[in-house]
Amino acid sequence: MLQCSMLDRVNSELITETAPIQRRMHGERAKCLQRLIRLGLPVPDTVALSVPLVKAIAGGQRPDMKELLEPFGSWPVISVRASPIEAQWGGPGSILNIGMNRANEAYFASILGAEAAAALHLRFIKSFALDVARLDDEIFDIPDLTSERALEAYETEMDEAFPQEIEAQLLDVLKSMSKAWEGTTARLLRMSKGAPEDAGLGLVVQRMAFGLGKGESGAGVIQFVNSDSGDPQEVGRYKRQSQGRDALSANGEAMYLTRDDRGPSLEEASPEAFEKLQDYGAIARKGLREEMQIEFTISGGELHVLDAVRTPRSARAEIAIVTALAQDEVISKPEAVARVNPKSVPELLHQQVAPDAKRDVISVGVAASPGAATGKLVFNAAAAQTAQSQGEACILVRRETSPEDIRGMHAARGILTERGGTTSHAAVIARGLGLPCVAGASDLEIDTKGRKITTRDGRVFSEGDVISLDGTRGEALAGAVPLLEAGIGGTFQTLMDWADEYRDLGVRANADTPADAEVAAMFKAEGIGLCRTEHMFFAEDRLIVLREAIFANEVEDRRAALDRLLPMQREDFCELFEIMAGKPVCLRLFDPPLHEFLPSSRSGIREMAEAMGLSAKAVQHRIENLSEFNPMLGMRGVRLGITVPEIYDMQARAIFEAVVQSQQDGVEAVVPEIMIPLVSAKREVELVKSRIDSVAADVAAETGAHFYYKLGVMVETPRAALRAGDIATHASFLSFGTNDLTQMTYGLSRDDAGRFMSDYVNKGVFVEDPFHALDQDGVGELLKLACARGRQVRSRLTLSVCGEHGGDPDSIAFCRDIGIGYVSCSPYRVPIARLAAAQLAIRDPGDSDLSTGFEDDRDIVPD
Amino acid sequence: MLQCSMLDRVNSELITETAPIQRRMHGERAKCLQRLIRLGLPVPDTVALSVPLVKAIAGGQRPDMKELLEPFGSWPVISVRASPIEAQWGGPGSILNIGMNRANEAYFASILGAEAAAALHLRFIKSFALDVARLDDEIFDIPDLTSERALEAYETEMDEAFPQEIEAQLLDVLKSMSKAWEGTTARLLRMSKGAPEDAGLGLVVQRMAFGLGKGESGAGVIQFVNSDSGDPQEVGRYKRQSQGRDALSANGEAMYLTRDDRGPSLEEASPEAFEKLQDYGAIARKGLREEMQIEFTISGGELHVLDAVRTPRSARAEIAIVTALAQDEVISKPEAVARVNPKSVPELLHQQVAPDAKRDVISVGVAASPGAATGKLVFNAAAAQTAQSQGEACILVRRETSPEDIRGMHAARGILTERGGTTSHAAVIARGLGLPCVAGASDLEIDTKGRKITTRDGRVFSEGDVISLDGTRGEALAGAVPLLEAGIGGTFQTLMDWADEYRDLGVRANADTPADAEVAAMFKAEGIGLCRTEHMFFAEDRLIVLREAIFANEVEDRRAALDRLLPMQREDFCELFEIMAGKPVCLRLFDPPLHEFLPSSRSGIREMAEAMGLSAKAVQHRIENLSEFNPMLGMRGVRLGITVPEIYDMQARAIFEAVVQSQQDGVEAVVPEIMIPLVSAKREVELVKSRIDSVAADVAAETGAHFYYKLGVMVETPRAALRAGDIATHASFLSFGTNDLTQMTYGLSRDDAGRFMSDYVNKGVFVEDPFHALDQDGVGELLKLACARGRQVRSRLTLSVCGEHGGDPDSIAFCRDIGIGYVSCSPYRVPIARLAAAQLAIRDPGDSDLSTGFEDDRDIVPD
């Protein structure tokens, strides 16, 4: 009874301008066709079957066939197509020419000609046999196949008659298509495209426009922009005496659309149809507010528009299309900004493997930094530098990288590591440098000493062999592959500028070096949110001096060594201030444990021993004494600042002296932000603050200059978040280091998590990798709590997020919700963050004055 | 004016039974003297100077000397003694015989005899010169020193006359003593004993009972119990013709108190005075409700009680004393329980270095496990086992310990390590075993290979040399030292039984092995709150099998290896169930990262390679692959349980089979509690729970037995605390692993914190080491929050704390406040926890029916 009443309520519906067609009920295709009809396009009669009806059919219910077929009059011949709620969820293939049988073959022969009628009939028999009866194609391997022979082959195979009545044919087609939707493979496939588990399917039944027969007859597809570039261009094919999308796979037999030296074109063959198509394209673009691809059929000279779908496009083309739509005032600027998926932006910023390139995949790892590169294999930093000096592109391969490898990473075109995940050292540095990185390629055996890698299938690649990396997919490929260049010019810049008009959340970049800062400035970061000042020490000349400071037994010796680093750091900071030209620069004081700066290899230890005039054993012993069980949780950050205060003293002096020098050099007023890492107690801040204040007073007295600075705290331990109220009494800003905060909240090292994270995400233990998407329930609660507690103590407290999450759209939304002032991410993620933040402001203007009156539904066919 | 009015208000006060003497105003001594007077003891006239008055005198004010001296009539001779608010804060030394001068020397000669009068005068001149005028003792190095010569020497040195008027003398004494109290050294000294920075001093002025002169005259000190054992015994000395405490330092010249073969005694010399002293002792004990030491003087046969103080005592004696007081109904049982400082209990549980032993300290490290031991140096586990098998005591020295050393630690009498702190592996294991441990002795150079240690001053101790450890102080001592035995018999048991009568918080023990469980049972733990089941794998035969399981490439191979461990684990659990005899046993599933079970030394790797039939290189490679950057935050706990589920399967089966076997063996009904470690998300619990439920069902089906079990979660990541509501939906108990929770909340590895923790605590960055005393502000908030969230979901949720903090009195108080049901600590801390918990219930009965009507003030002289 329930089933029946439901069927009553949700019966089939002829699509007219006023019919109650809803996307959520009838699917995107049905809704789109109604809109084309409203726009006056010549769409053949179409009936929409609702999602509940299709579900009922799959469940064995029989719809009212009479009512369903009624709109198609006598001699009906029809097609059935899938109409899922979202077009990208896919669905079963269309079935054409339903209704053809022995009787009407003769009838249509009189109208279209015998050949066309027979072709229509045969085509239907074959597609019914294959797609509905699920027979094998081979049964039609018959010489001189006619519709009659095909029917015989069918009946022999099935041991039953081919249905002749259109009602029986259609019912079988509907059953087959509705059941196909419920198959496991289909379900998994569409879920991978974002469909919910219980996603429904609508169907549309449309009167056939034959495309076969007398007069100009055929079918084709047309779109009005290039799918790669988004530039205006008529693209597509038309084929005479064909149906559906036959033209696209017909190669030489199809016509060009526009006049073309290489062969015949629709423009020449049927200039009035061609002209109409262009009009229809313009109407659809304007009416549907989207760049559409149109499927059309010409029957006896009459043009029919069977369907229109969103023109397929690359990320780059998407940006060109929405920008053009806004410039043509088809959509508003905020809508253009809101339409682009921020996650597609990385594709634009880096070289990519060409979509049609042949891939000889030799290893699959973690897609740790996007982009693609080709180069010769090298196995250590020195070799990478040598290759660079010889102008040769190289790919650096390491089991894992350490700070000692940084110069080699700068010299390489891409990084491949055996260990680590998206937040490993290699990944973080590579993203900062904009290099592709494949991390955790544990299926490779890397022999650093023997300078070769062995793949799982036993192939060996040695130093100098060429490989390619696809960091976007996480693949290593044998040999060189064709690469597409980055697409950050023209329309990209326009769209990003528009985004900035609406954005109400600050976006800064994490930049450790002048090179990073240049990239940050190029991507229009509003400042540096995190400069890891210790990264400046990895240059070889500095490393030696730093090691002397680390090995110093007396405070005076340590000071003497640090005094030699002072002018270098000062120069670094001057450069940063100059590049950022008055934009804020947040300098995090020295953070890592000291042992990270000591050599780990025997040769490194020997070299260090020579440089220091010590025995290798003594050096080894000192290194062992400094080593830690859990370096992440050890003597680093402010703990170092308090127990070995000379380092922070030197850094503070370098900062202030750089400010004074910049003032003298005429750089816009610089107010440095000094950030204390790894704080867990208020008293830590007090102690460091008093020393820094006193260094500032000294520099001011020595130079006679006036300057200001802000002191803040990096909140990266759960305790600092809990005690944010306390801590804010001494801090003018709090910046959440969500990488470390996530590690500590979960008790999970990002470097070690790679081994089981994919397992964990696959089993649904974690919904997502919390190092990618901010864990809103756990880490997020700490953030929320810290924001509230900090603000309670200091209402104008600046709050920011400077972890990797600062470049993740979902995490950015959360940050904005809880009142974060700005996010800071690696330079190459700055455009993503700018775009994501703008979209949030557009959708939910909040306190800002922004009011666009723009519709939220990004779909081309809103209800 | 203010000063004056204050002086008016708080003038000196003659102590009578009814005078308004208050401890907080006049000090503990003044109050005590009033109580002695009330009890009818012959206390000479005494005037109390209040704290504000003494402060005013130090500030230069002159008190009303006339009023002050008025009670002492004509020819007054008086003493001045310190009377701080708490006796243990100390204070300046007493000054006697004030008032002696040329004039009254003659007067007293007529009463006491010339010799006594001259002695009194000389004694006063000398003490005034030394303690008030701060002159050097040497000025009195004069042959045949008389009072007159002493006055000349004084006047020569001072170039001024010695004050003859008592008012001048007393004023100088009062000024001197009041100023001495305000000196920096004195302030720091009393602050180290718990005094607040602004602690005040009262003074008492007392008529001298001379102890010199005609008839039976002298002074002495008596107490009625032995200070070491607390057993009844008259202890003290009496010396004729002496004052104050002279008798105690007089050696051969003093008399015994009771009849004694070795020499004369007070009992014989003045039996009536001796009898009175005994009466006074009994009266004071009953009246002051405390075991008192009495300072007395006999003058011309008349007995005076000058003062009474709390009898000094060891921790062991304290327990005997309070127990006896309660048994004699002088105090109530709850008061007896409440009086003992739980922090003094460890002294009782272990051997200690004798207080008077000579200490040749060769290294100072962290006091990681209390107690003392002497033995021969050994440098590895094998040597320790050899020593044990030969019946020789040994001290195991390692740079740091690892699970491979456990058997060696069992065999040793004490552990000395170069690295680590109070929560290092060595410390945790040593405390569990009740062995003394000195950790982080970084001033030693340990040469494990050469089997010797070199001290900072260059001394070398080699294998076989004898050293001693004082784990209570954190010292290593050269040679053997005399040791005191533990004191956990008799009265200790009585007191602990009383404590259990009042206690309303459960106390369990952390016990990993049957040996631990025996200790836990001995200390009457109410169950096992944490059994780290992996500790059972460190036995050599099991380790080999576990390593096979770790190295297995296929699930089937791993299962086969684990199947061999199953009966061993089952036996372990059966033993635990039997020892605990029906008390609850909480078994934590396998927690540590697998690489902890793999060898780290080359010889270990070679042995393993032989055992597994692999090349050493292959073994090395596998070990490297399993190694982690931050093992604390890596692949351990439930992460292992989910990615390598076979281990938990085996353990669950061992537990259930042990339950069934125990039932068959007639052990009281055992309901095992199974605990999942390192949880950070609810889904982890779901996944493990479903597998354990299915193992339980299998075992029940196979055996036909019925049994119950509880499944709970160890909350040791901040996220688990935050998500406790979620997690409690699948857990019947939550146990807070506060060690790890502290590590993660602070971002601080307990193993690495040793390097700077003392610096941090000294600088006040952390008020206390958060691994000793629970950080109530940070970690505590997470606990509070988790308790509330868990209880909201499941009102009868069992909540407990199983970190080291479970044995810390202050942390226990916090746990009780937030609604924790029981604490679990290492077996040797169980008595501390029982006592501390009882005291909390006594002071704040809360919901319980307990109502003792007992005074909270533990002081002997409440106002």
PDB file of N, CA and C in Angstrom, chain A residues 273-334:
ATOM      1  N   ALA A 273      21.991  25.614 -39.648  1.00  0.00           N
ATOM      2  CA  ALA A 273      22.032  24.818 -38.411  1.00  0.00           C
ATOM      3  C   ALA A 273      23.206  25.280 -37.552  1.00  0.00           C
ATOM      4  N   PHE A 274      24.357  25.519 -38.218  1.00  0.00           N
ATOM      5  CA  PHE A 274      25.545  25.954 -37.490  1.00  0.00           C
ATOM      6  C   PHE A 274      25.295  27.289 -36.786  1.00  0.00           C
ATOM      7  N   GLU A 275      24.654  28.163 -37.497  1.00  0.00           N
ATOM      8  CA  GLU A 275      24.380  29.473 -36.911  1.00  0.00           C
ATOM      9  C   GLU A 275      23.427  29.347 -35.719  1.00  0.00           C
ATOM     10  N   LYS A 276      22.415  28.503 -35.907  1.00  0.00           N
ATOM     11  CA  LYS A 276      21.476  28.301 -34.809  1.00  0.00           C
ATOM     12  C   LYS A 276      22.196  27.738 -33.580  1.00  0.00           C
ATOM     13  N   LEU A 277      23.100  26.776 -33.823  1.00  0.00           N
ATOM     14  CA  LEU A 277      23.834  26.170 -32.709  1.00  0.00           C
ATOM     15  C   LEU A 277      24.583  27.231 -31.926  1.00  0.00           C
ATOM     16  N   GLN A 278      25.199  28.182 -32.676  1.00  0.00           N
ATOM     17  CA  GLN A 278      25.926  29.240 -31.987  1.00  0.00           C
ATOM     18  C   GLN A 278      24.989  30.098 -31.160  1.00  0.00           C
ATOM     19  N   ASP A 279      23.811  30.371 -31.736  1.00  0.00           N
ATOM     20  CA  ASP A 279      22.827  31.129 -30.948  1.00  0.00           C
ATOM     21  C   ASP A 279      22.435  30.353 -29.698  1.00  0.00           C
ATOM     22  N   TYR A 280      22.129  29.056 -29.915  1.00  0.00           N
ATOM     23  CA  TYR A 280      21.700  28.239 -28.782  1.00  0.00           C
ATOM     24  C   TYR A 280      22.778  28.224 -27.695  1.00  0.00           C
ATOM     25  N   GLY A 281      24.043  28.120 -28.128  1.00  0.00           N
ATOM     26  CA  GLY A 281      25.160  28.107 -27.171  1.00  0.00           C
ATOM     27  C   GLY A 281      25.151  29.370 -26.326  1.00  0.00           C
ATOM     28  N   ALA A 282      24.979  30.521 -27.035  1.00  0.00           N
ATOM     29  CA  ALA A 282      24.990  31.795 -26.313  1.00  0.00           C
ATOM     30  C   ALA A 282      23.806  31.876 -25.349  1.00  0.00           C
ATOM     31  N   ILE A 283      22.635  31.400 -25.842  1.00  0.00           N
ATOM     32  CA  ILE A 283      21.433  31.433 -24.988  1.00  0.00           C
ATOM     33  C   ILE A 283      21.638  30.550 -23.753  1.00  0.00           C
ATOM     34  N   ALA A 284      22.167  29.353 -23.987  1.00  0.00           N
ATOM     35  CA  ALA A 284      22.367  28.416 -22.874  1.00  0.00           C
ATOM     36  C   ALA A 284      23.374  28.980 -21.873  1.00  0.00           C
ATOM     37  N   ARG A 285      24.459  29.541 -22.372  1.00  0.00           N
ATOM     38  CA  ARG A 285      25.494  30.103 -21.508  1.00  0.00           C
ATOM     39  C   ARG A 285      24.888  31.189 -20.626  1.00  0.00           C
ATOM     40  N   LYS A 286      24.089  32.028 -21.240  1.00  0.00           N
ATOM     41  CA  LYS A 286      23.521  33.126 -20.482  1.00  0.00           C
ATOM     42  C   LYS A 286      22.401  32.620 -19.560  1.00  0.00           C
ATOM     43  N   GLY A 287      21.547  31.742 -20.118  1.00  0.00           N
ATOM     44  CA  GLY A 287      20.393  31.288 -19.347  1.00  0.00           C
ATOM     45  C   GLY A 287      20.800  30.351 -18.213  1.00  0.00           C
ATOM     46  N   LEU A 288      21.739  29.465 -18.495  1.00  0.00           N
ATOM     47  CA  LEU A 288      22.164  28.528 -17.448  1.00  0.00           C
ATOM     48  C   LEU A 288      23.332  29.101 -16.653  1.00  0.00           C
ATOM     49  N   ARG A 289      23.837  30.236 -17.059  1.00  0.00           N
ATOM     50  CA  ARG A 289      24.923  30.927 -16.360  1.00  0.00           C
ATOM     51  C   ARG A 289      26.131  30.005 -16.222  1.00  0.00           C
ATOM     52  N   GLU A 290      26.429  29.328 -17.332  1.00  0.00           N
ATOM     53  CA  GLU A 290      27.519  28.362 -17.299  1.00  0.00           C
ATOM     54  C   GLU A 290      27.930  28.075 -18.734  1.00  0.00           C
ATOM     55  N   GLU A 291      29.191  27.706 -18.903  1.00  0.00           N
ATOM     56  CA  GLU A 291      29.689  27.328 -20.224  1.00  0.00           C
ATOM     57  C   GLU A 291      29.220  25.904 -20.493  1.00  0.00           C
ATOM     58  N   MET A 292      28.356  25.705 -21.560  1.00  0.00           N
ATOM     59  CA  MET A 292      27.722  24.414 -21.785  1.00  0.00           C
ATOM     60  C   MET A 292      28.247  23.740 -23.048  1.00  0.00           C
ATOM     61  N   GLN A 293      28.247  22.418 -22.956  1.00  0.00           N
ATOM     62  CA  GLN A 293      28.504  21.612 -24.148  1.00  0.00           C
ATOM     63  C   GLN A 293      27.148  21.052 -24.583  1.00  0.00           C
ATOM     64  N   ILE A 294      26.852  21.186 -25.907  1.00  0.00           N
ATOM     65  CA  ILE A 294      25.508  20.837 -26.385  1.00  0.00           C
ATOM     66  C   ILE A 294      25.548  19.601 -27.274  1.00  0.00           C
ATOM     67  N   GLU A 295      24.643  18.687 -27.030  1.00  0.00           N
ATOM     68  CA  GLU A 295      24.513  17.502 -27.868  1.00  0.00           C
ATOM     69  C   GLU A 295      23.309  17.749 -28.796  1.00  0.00           C
ATOM     70  N   PHE A 296      23.558  17.678 -30.096  1.00  0.00           N
ATOM     71  CA  PHE A 296      22.474  18.027 -31.019  1.00  0.00           C
ATOM     72  C   PHE A 296      22.307  16.970 -32.105  1.00  0.00           C
ATOM     73  N   THR A 297      21.152  16.967 -32.694  1.00  0.00           N
ATOM     74  CA  THR A 297      20.855  16.060 -33.797  1.00  0.00           C
ATOM     75  C   THR A 297      20.128  16.852 -34.884  1.00  0.00           C
ATOM     76  N   ILE A 298      20.505  16.565 -36.114  1.00  0.00           N
ATOM     77  CA  ILE A 298      19.763  17.156 -37.235  1.00  0.00           C
ATOM     78  C   ILE A 298      19.009  16.023 -37.920  1.00  0.00           C
ATOM     79  N   SER A 299      17.718  16.178 -38.027  1.00  0.00           N
ATOM     80  CA  SER A 299      16.900  15.146 -38.668  1.00  0.00           C
ATOM     81  C   SER A 299      16.149  15.775 -39.827  1.00  0.00           C
ATOM     82  N   GLY A 300      16.492  15.321 -41.022  1.00  0.00           N
ATOM     83  CA  GLY A 300      15.841  15.879 -42.203  1.00  0.00           C
ATOM     84  C   GLY A 300      15.944  17.380 -42.235  1.00  0.00           C
ATOM     85  N   GLY A 301      17.125  17.870 -41.843  1.00  0.00           N
ATOM     86  CA  GLY A 301      17.367  19.308 -41.887  1.00  0.00           C
ATOM     87  C   GLY A 301      16.891  20.054 -40.659  1.00  0.00           C
ATOM     88  N   GLU A 302      16.188  19.348 -39.754  1.00  0.00           N
ATOM     89  CA  GLU A 302      15.677  20.045 -38.570  1.00  0.00           C
ATOM     90  C   GLU A 302      16.609  19.811 -37.390  1.00  0.00           C
ATOM     91  N   LEU A 303      16.973  20.917 -36.684  1.00  0.00           N
ATOM     92  CA  LEU A 303      17.935  20.837 -35.590  1.00  0.00           C
ATOM     93  C   LEU A 303      17.215  20.576 -34.267  1.00  0.00           C
ATOM     94  N   HIS A 304      17.704  19.568 -33.532  1.00  0.00           N
ATOM     95  CA  HIS A 304      17.187  19.279 -32.192  1.00  0.00           C
ATOM     96  C   HIS A 304      18.326  19.371 -31.188  1.00  0.00           C
ATOM     97  N   VAL A 305      18.041  19.921 -30.007  1.00  0.00           N
ATOM     98  CA  VAL A 305      19.022  19.915 -28.910  1.00  0.00           C
ATOM     99  C   VAL A 305      18.591  18.828 -27.929  1.00  0.00           C
ATOM    100  N   LEU A 306      19.389  17.771 -27.879  1.00  0.00           N
ATOM    101  CA  LEU A 306      18.983  16.635 -27.050  1.00  0.00           C
ATOM    102  C   LEU A 306      19.370  16.827 -25.591  1.00  0.00           C
ATOM    103  N   ASP A 307      20.468  17.533 -25.399  1.00  0.00           N
ATOM    104  CA  ASP A 307      21.002  17.588 -24.038  1.00  0.00           C
ATOM    105  C   ASP A 307      22.068  18.683 -23.999  1.00  0.00           C
ATOM    106  N   ALA A 308      22.332  19.156 -22.781  1.00  0.00           N
ATOM    107  CA  ALA A 308      23.449  20.071 -22.607  1.00  0.00           C
ATOM    108  C   ALA A 308      24.085  19.748 -21.271  1.00  0.00           C
ATOM    109  N   VAL A 309      25.392  19.693 -21.258  1.00  0.00           N
ATOM    110  CA  VAL A 309      26.099  19.432 -19.993  1.00  0.00           C
ATOM    111  C   VAL A 309      27.158  20.512 -19.820  1.00  0.00           C
ATOM    112  N   ARG A 310      27.613  20.638 -18.566  1.00  0.00           N
ATOM    113  CA  ARG A 310      28.672  21.567 -18.236  1.00  0.00           C
ATOM    114  C   ARG A 310      29.903  21.188 -19.056  1.00  0.00           C
ATOM    115  N   THR A 311      30.464  22.137 -19.778  1.00  0.00           N
ATOM    116  CA  THR A 311      31.626  21.835 -20.611  1.00  0.00           C
ATOM    117  C   THR A 311      32.759  21.279 -19.753  1.00  0.00           C
ATOM    118  N   PRO A 312      33.288  20.124 -20.118  1.00  0.00           N
ATOM    119  CA  PRO A 312      34.409  19.595 -19.336  1.00  0.00           C
ATOM    120  C   PRO A 312      35.602  20.536 -19.430  1.00  0.00           C
ATOM    121  N   ARG A 313      36.419  20.588 -18.361  1.00  0.00           N
ATOM    122  CA  ARG A 313      37.462  21.612 -18.345  1.00  0.00           C
ATOM    123  C   ARG A 313      38.560  21.282 -17.341  1.00  0.00           C
ATOM    124  N   SER A 314      39.728  21.792 -17.651  1.00  0.00           N
ATOM    125  CA  SER A 314      40.835  21.729 -16.697  1.00  0.00           C
ATOM    126  C   SER A 314      40.631  22.820 -15.647  1.00  0.00           C
ATOM    127  N   ALA A 315      41.437  22.770 -14.570  1.00  0.00           N
ATOM    128  CA  ALA A 315      41.358  23.804 -13.548  1.00  0.00           C
ATOM    129  C   ALA A 315      41.634  25.167 -14.170  1.00  0.00           C
ATOM    130  N   ARG A 316      42.619  25.185 -15.058  1.00  0.00           N
ATOM    131  CA  ARG A 316      42.985  26.436 -15.711  1.00  0.00           C
ATOM    132  C   ARG A 316      41.830  26.980 -16.548  1.00  0.00           C
ATOM    133  N   ALA A 317      41.164  26.066 -17.279  1.00  0.00           N
ATOM    134  CA  ALA A 317      40.033  26.484 -18.106  1.00  0.00           C
ATOM    135  C   ALA A 317      38.875  26.963 -17.236  1.00  0.00           C
ATOM    136  N   GLU A 318      38.671  26.298 -16.117  1.00  0.00           N
ATOM    137  CA  GLU A 318      37.594  26.690 -15.211  1.00  0.00           C
ATOM    138  C   GLU A 318      37.751  28.161 -14.826  1.00  0.00           C
ATOM    139  N   ILE A 319      38.996  28.530 -14.520  1.00  0.00           N
ATOM    140  CA  ILE A 319      39.224  29.906 -14.094  1.00  0.00           C
ATOM    141  C   ILE A 319      38.967  30.871 -15.249  1.00  0.00           C
ATOM    142  N   ALA A 320      39.416  30.506 -16.441  1.00  0.00           N
ATOM    143  CA  ALA A 320      39.173  31.365 -17.609  1.00  0.00           C
ATOM    144  C   ALA A 320      37.666  31.491 -17.866  1.00  0.00           C
ATOM    145  N   ILE A 321      36.947  30.377 -17.715  1.00  0.00           N
ATOM    146  CA  ILE A 321      35.506  30.380 -18.005  1.00  0.00           C
ATOM    147  C   ILE A 321      34.748  31.258 -17.017  1.00  0.00           C
ATOM    148  N   VAL A 322      34.985  31.049 -15.704  1.00  0.00           N
ATOM    149  CA  VAL A 322      34.198  31.825 -14.738  1.00  0.00           C
ATOM    150  C   VAL A 322      34.571  33.298 -14.807  1.00  0.00           C
ATOM    151  N   THR A 323      35.853  33.572 -15.103  1.00  0.00           N
ATOM    152  CA  THR A 323      36.266  34.970 -15.211  1.00  0.00           C
ATOM    153  C   THR A 323      35.540  35.622 -16.396  1.00  0.00           C
ATOM    154  N   ALA A 324      35.495  34.895 -17.513  1.00  0.00           N
ATOM    155  CA  ALA A 324      34.811  35.431 -18.689  1.00  0.00           C
ATOM    156  C   ALA A 324      33.318  35.614 -18.423  1.00  0.00           C
ATOM    157  N   LEU A 325      32.694  34.645 -17.749  1.00  0.00           N
ATOM    158  CA  LEU A 325      31.262  34.758 -17.439  1.00  0.00           C
ATOM    159  C   LEU A 325      31.002  36.021 -16.615  1.00  0.00           C
ATOM    160  N   ALA A 326      31.924  36.278 -15.651  1.00  0.00           N
ATOM    161  CA  ALA A 326      31.724  37.469 -14.825  1.00  0.00           C
ATOM    162  C   ALA A 326      31.975  38.727 -15.633  1.00  0.00           C
ATOM    163  N   GLN A 327      33.030  38.703 -16.483  1.00  0.00           N
ATOM    164  CA  GLN A 327      33.325  39.887 -17.289  1.00  0.00           C
ATOM    165  C   GLN A 327      32.185  40.175 -18.265  1.00  0.00           C
ATOM    166  N   ASP A 328      31.517  39.113 -18.720  1.00  0.00           N
ATOM    167  CA  ASP A 328      30.372  39.298 -19.617  1.00  0.00           C
ATOM    168  C   ASP A 328      29.095  39.585 -18.829  1.00  0.00           C
ATOM    169  N   GLU A 329      29.227  39.696 -17.527  1.00  0.00           N
ATOM    170  CA  GLU A 329      28.100  39.985 -16.631  1.00  0.00           C
ATOM    171  C   GLU A 329      27.015  38.927 -16.683  1.00  0.00           C
ATOM    172  N   VAL A 330      27.403  37.695 -17.034  1.00  0.00           N
ATOM    173  CA  VAL A 330      26.467  36.568 -16.944  1.00  0.00           C
ATOM    174  C   VAL A 330      26.329  36.159 -15.483  1.00  0.00           C
ATOM    175  N   ILE A 331      27.454  36.171 -14.778  1.00  0.00           N
ATOM    176  CA  ILE A 331      27.411  35.915 -13.336  1.00  0.00           C
ATOM    177  C   ILE A 331      28.116  37.088 -12.663  1.00  0.00           C
ATOM    178  N   SER A 332      27.950  37.170 -11.335  1.00  0.00           N
ATOM    179  CA  SER A 332      28.605  38.252 -10.604  1.00  0.00           C
ATOM    180  C   SER A 332      30.057  37.865 -10.295  1.00  0.00           C
ATOM    181  N   LYS A 333      30.859  38.842  -9.948  1.00  0.00           N
ATOM    182  CA  LYS A 333      32.239  38.534  -9.565  1.00  0.00           C
ATOM    183  C   LYS A 333      32.298  37.605  -8.355  1.00  0.00           C
ATOM    184  N   PRO A 334      31.524  37.874  -7.306  1.00  0.00           N
ATOM    185  CA  PRO A 334      31.615  36.933  -6.181  1.00  0.00           C
ATOM    186  C   PRO A 334      31.216  35.518  -6.575  1.00  0.00           C
TER     187      PRO A 334
END
